[in-house]
CSV table of C-alpha atoms in Angstrom, one decimal:
chain,number,residue,atom,x,y,z
A,1,MET,CA,155.4,80.7,126.3
A,2,THR,CA,153.0,79.9,129.1
A,3,GLU,CA,153.0,80.4,132.8
A,4,LYS,CA,154.5,76.9,133.1
A,5,ASP,CA,157.8,78.2,131.8
A,6,VAL,CA,158.2,80.8,134.5
A,7,LYS,CA,159.6,79.6,137.8
A,8,ILE,CA,157.9,81.7,140.4
A,9,GLU,CA,156.1,81.0,143.7
A,10,VAL,CA,152.8,79.2,143.1
A,11,SER,CA,150.4,81.9,144.5
A,12,TRP,CA,152.1,84.5,142.3
A,13,LYS,CA,152.0,82.2,139.3
A,14,ARG,CA,148.2,81.9,139.8
A,15,VAL,CA,147.7,85.6,140.1
A,16,LEU,CA,150.0,86.6,137.2
A,17,GLN,CA,149.3,83.7,134.8
A,18,ASP,CA,147.7,86.0,132.2
A,19,GLU,CA,150.8,88.2,132.1
A,20,PHE,CA,153.1,85.3,131.3
A,21,GLY,CA,151.3,84.6,128.0
A,22,LYS,CA,151.3,88.2,126.7
A,23,GLY,CA,153.4,89.3,123.8
A,24,TYR,CA,155.5,91.8,125.9
A,25,PHE,CA,156.5,89.1,128.3
A,26,THR,CA,157.5,86.7,125.6
A,27,LYS,CA,159.8,89.4,124.1
A,28,LEU,CA,161.1,90.2,127.6
A,29,ARG,CA,161.9,86.6,128.3
A,30,GLU,CA,163.9,86.2,125.1
A,31,PHE,CA,165.7,89.5,125.7
A,32,VAL,CA,166.7,88.5,129.3
A,33,LYS,CA,167.7,85.0,128.2
A,34,GLY,CA,170.0,86.5,125.5
A,35,GLU,CA,171.5,89.0,128.0
A,36,TYR,CA,172.5,86.2,130.4
A,37,GLN,CA,174.1,84.3,127.5
A,38,HIS,CA,176.1,87.2,126.2
A,39,ALA,CA,176.8,89.6,129.1
A,40,ILE,CA,177.2,89.6,132.9
A,41,VAL,CA,173.7,90.2,134.3
A,42,TYR,CA,172.5,90.6,137.9
A,43,PRO,CA,171.0,89.0,139.9
A,44,ALA,CA,171.7,85.4,139.4
A,45,PRO,CA,168.9,83.8,137.3
A,46,LYS,CA,167.6,81.8,140.3
A,47,ASN,CA,167.1,85.1,142.2
A,48,ILE,CA,165.1,87.0,139.5
A,49,PHE,CA,161.8,86.2,141.2
A,50,ARG,CA,163.2,85.9,144.8
A,51,ALA,CA,161.1,88.7,146.1
A,52,PHE,CA,158.0,86.8,145.1
A,53,ASP,CA,159.4,83.4,146.3
A,54,LEU,CA,160.0,84.8,149.9
A,55,CYS,CA,156.7,86.7,150.1
A,56,PRO,CA,153.7,84.8,148.7
A,57,PHE,CA,150.8,86.9,147.3
A,58,ASP,CA,148.4,86.3,150.3
A,59,LYS,CA,151.2,87.1,152.8
A,60,VAL,CA,152.1,90.6,151.4
A,61,GLU,CA,151.4,93.4,153.9
A,62,VAL,CA,154.0,96.0,152.7
A,63,VAL,CA,155.5,96.8,149.4
A,64,ILE,CA,158.8,98.7,149.1
A,65,LEU,CA,159.5,99.6,145.5
A,66,GLY,CA,163.0,100.1,144.1
A,67,GLN,CA,164.2,100.8,140.6
A,68,ASP,CA,166.9,98.5,139.3
A,69,PRO,CA,168.9,95.7,141.0
A,70,TYR,CA,172.4,96.8,142.0
A,71,HIS,CA,174.8,96.5,139.1
A,72,GLY,CA,178.0,95.8,141.1
A,73,PRO,CA,179.5,92.3,141.7
A,74,GLN,CA,177.9,90.2,144.4
A,75,GLN,CA,175.4,92.9,145.4
A,76,ALA,CA,172.0,92.1,143.9
A,77,ASN,CA,170.1,89.3,145.6
A,78,GLY,CA,166.6,89.7,144.1
A,79,LEU,CA,165.3,92.0,146.8
A,80,CYS,CA,165.2,95.7,146.2
A,81,PHE,CA,167.8,97.7,148.2
A,82,ALA,CA,169.2,94.5,149.7
A,83,VAL,CA,172.6,92.9,149.2
A,84,SER,CA,173.9,89.4,149.6
A,85,GLU,CA,175.3,88.3,153.0
A,86,GLY,CA,178.8,89.7,153.7
A,87,VAL,CA,178.6,92.5,151.2
A,88,PRO,CA,179.2,96.0,152.5
A,89,LEU,CA,176.0,98.2,152.7
A,90,PRO,CA,175.6,100.4,149.7
A,91,PRO,CA,174.9,104.1,150.4
A,92,SER,CA,171.2,103.9,149.9
A,93,LEU,CA,170.8,101.0,152.3
A,94,GLN,CA,172.9,102.8,154.8
A,95,ASN,CA,170.6,105.7,154.6
A,96,ILE,CA,167.5,103.4,154.9
A,97,PHE,CA,169.0,102.0,158.1
A,98,LYS,CA,169.8,105.5,159.4
A,99,GLU,CA,166.2,106.6,158.9
A,100,LEU,CA,165.0,103.3,160.5
A,101,SER,CA,167.2,103.9,163.5
A,102,ALA,CA,165.9,107.4,164.0
A,103,ASP,CA,162.3,106.5,163.2
A,104,CYS,CA,162.0,103.5,165.5
A,105,SER,CA,164.7,104.1,168.1
A,106,LEU,CA,166.8,101.2,166.9
A,107,PRO,CA,170.6,101.2,167.2
A,108,PHE,CA,172.2,101.8,163.8
A,109,GLU,CA,175.1,99.6,164.8
A,110,ALA,CA,172.8,96.6,165.4
A,111,LEU,CA,171.1,97.1,162.0
A,112,ALA,CA,174.4,97.4,160.2
A,113,LYS,CA,175.9,94.4,162.0
A,114,LYS,CA,172.9,92.3,161.0
A,115,GLY,CA,173.7,93.0,157.4
A,116,GLY,CA,171.8,94.0,154.3
A,117,SER,CA,170.1,90.8,153.0
A,118,LEU,CA,166.6,92.0,154.3
A,119,GLU,CA,165.4,88.4,154.1
A,120,ASP,CA,163.7,88.8,157.5
A,121,TRP,CA,161.6,91.6,156.2
A,122,ALA,CA,160.5,89.6,153.2
A,123,LYS,CA,159.5,86.6,155.3
A,124,GLN,CA,157.3,88.9,157.4
A,125,GLY,CA,155.3,90.1,154.4
A,126,VAL,CA,157.4,92.9,153.0
A,127,LEU,CA,157.6,92.6,149.2
A,128,LEU,CA,160.9,94.1,148.2
A,129,LEU,CA,160.1,94.8,144.6
A,130,ASN,CA,162.3,96.4,141.9
A,131,ALA,CA,160.5,97.9,139.0
A,132,THR,CA,163.1,96.2,136.7
A,133,LEU,CA,164.2,92.8,137.8
A,134,THR,CA,167.4,92.4,135.9
A,135,VAL,CA,170.4,94.7,134.9
A,136,ARG,CA,173.7,94.4,133.0
A,137,ALA,CA,176.8,94.6,135.2
A,138,ARG,CA,178.0,98.2,135.7
A,139,THR,CA,175.2,99.6,133.5
A,140,ALA,CA,172.4,101.1,135.5
A,141,GLY,CA,169.1,101.2,133.7
A,142,SER,CA,170.2,98.8,131.0
A,143,HIS,CA,167.1,96.6,131.2
A,144,GLN,CA,164.6,99.4,131.5
A,145,GLY,CA,162.0,99.7,128.8
A,146,LYS,CA,162.2,96.0,127.9
A,147,GLY,CA,158.9,94.9,129.5
A,148,TRP,CA,159.8,94.6,133.2
A,149,GLU,CA,157.9,97.8,134.1
A,150,GLU,CA,154.8,96.5,132.5
A,151,PHE,CA,155.1,93.3,134.5
A,152,THR,CA,155.6,95.0,137.8
A,153,ASP,CA,152.8,97.4,137.0
A,154,ALA,CA,150.6,94.3,136.8
A,155,VAL,CA,152.0,93.1,140.2
A,156,ILE,CA,151.0,96.3,141.8
A,157,ARG,CA,147.5,96.4,140.2
A,158,LYS,CA,146.8,92.8,141.4
A,159,LEU,CA,147.8,93.6,144.9
A,160,SER,CA,145.8,96.8,144.9
A,161,GLU,CA,142.7,95.1,143.5
A,162,GLU,CA,142.7,91.8,145.3
A,163,ARG,CA,144.1,92.7,148.7
A,164,GLU,CA,143.1,95.3,151.4
A,165,HIS,CA,144.9,97.6,153.8
A,166,LEU,CA,148.4,97.2,152.3
A,167,VAL,CA,151.2,99.7,152.7
A,168,PHE,CA,153.0,100.9,149.6
A,169,ILE,CA,156.3,102.7,150.2
A,170,LEU,CA,157.4,104.7,147.2
A,171,TRP,CA,160.8,106.3,147.4
A,172,GLY,CA,161.8,108.7,144.6
A,173,ASN,CA,160.1,109.8,141.4
A,174,TYR,CA,160.5,106.6,139.5
A,175,ALA,CA,158.7,104.7,142.3
A,176,LYS,CA,156.0,107.3,142.7
A,177,GLN,CA,155.0,106.8,139.1
A,178,LYS,CA,153.8,103.3,140.1
A,179,GLY,CA,151.4,104.9,142.5
A,180,ALA,CA,149.0,105.5,139.7
A,181,HIS,CA,148.1,101.8,139.9
A,182,ILE,CA,147.2,101.9,143.6
A,183,ASP,CA,143.7,102.4,145.0
A,184,ARG,CA,144.4,104.9,147.8
A,185,THR,CA,140.9,104.5,149.2
A,186,LYS,CA,141.8,101.0,150.5
A,187,HIS,CA,145.6,101.1,150.9
A,188,LEU,CA,148.2,103.4,152.5
A,189,VAL,CA,150.7,105.0,150.2
A,190,ILE,CA,153.8,106.5,151.7
A,191,GLU,CA,155.9,108.7,149.4
A,192,SER,CA,159.2,110.5,149.9
A,193,ALA,CA,162.5,111.3,148.3
A,194,HIS,CA,164.8,108.4,147.4
A,195,PRO,CA,167.3,107.3,150.1
A,196,SER,CA,170.3,107.7,147.8
A,197,PRO,CA,173.0,110.2,148.8
A,198,PHE,CA,171.7,112.6,146.1
A,199,SER,CA,168.3,113.1,147.9
A,200,ALA,CA,168.8,111.7,151.4
A,201,THR,CA,168.4,115.0,153.1
A,202,LYS,CA,164.7,115.0,151.9
A,203,PHE,CA,164.4,111.3,152.7
A,204,PHE,CA,165.5,111.6,156.3
A,205,GLY,CA,162.6,112.4,158.7
A,206,SER,CA,159.9,110.8,156.5
A,207,LYS,CA,159.3,108.1,159.1
A,208,PRO,CA,158.0,105.3,156.8
A,209,PHE,CA,158.6,102.5,159.2
A,210,SER,CA,156.7,103.8,162.1
A,211,LYS,CA,153.9,105.0,159.8
A,212,THR,CA,153.7,101.5,158.3
A,213,ASN,CA,153.4,99.8,161.6
A,214,ALA,CA,150.9,102.2,163.0
A,215,TYR,CA,148.7,101.5,159.9
A,216,LEU,CA,149.0,97.7,160.2
A,217,VAL,CA,148.1,97.8,163.9
A,218,GLU,CA,145.2,100.1,163.2
A,219,HIS,CA,143.9,97.4,160.8
A,220,ASN,CA,144.4,94.5,163.2
A,221,LYS,CA,147.6,93.3,161.5
A,222,LYS,CA,150.9,92.3,163.0
A,223,PRO,CA,153.5,95.1,162.8
A,224,ILE,CA,156.8,94.4,161.1
A,225,ASP,CA,159.9,93.7,163.2
A,226,TRP,CA,162.3,95.9,161.3
A,227,LEU,CA,165.3,94.7,163.4
């Protein structure tokens, strides 16, 4: 398998072309292909690389890292923590919006009414990246340890090495492990508890959104319009 077999935005295909030819990715591709043939898998195949398609390599300013796609019907849309249009907000996303509301003085009702697709964030340069890009229906973690983590490690390394003054937002211990691949002398890393209901009390008050915009402005970049 070569990079020609992978349908991903052209700038990412250039940056990641070496990964697509490696043995682990060949095994991963065959595993994922078999899963889609024999099980219900999320997101839809066309959305596996949607985070990259909406946010080209040279446009990335912020990386928010998730774990798995949602494993419930009609939820996963290829962007971490996001859900498809019209789908009720999952608890983690509700807590993200609550923190955003408090952090940036935005009305929670307006955030909730806008919905959870998060496409506007992605188009502004927020790479909404899951560590694992696919999952079996109703089986959290089912595609972990199959190669996706190695691939997303490479994504983070490339961003760290080839870009400057990015913001990496790592929520929870799983995401924090990815921090080992980030050069903290040239990028801002914001770490906190995960926004899930199990750890939200430690997540609230972490102010990741205002910290992100302050850093971007400090480095002559356009702040993110979170609303």
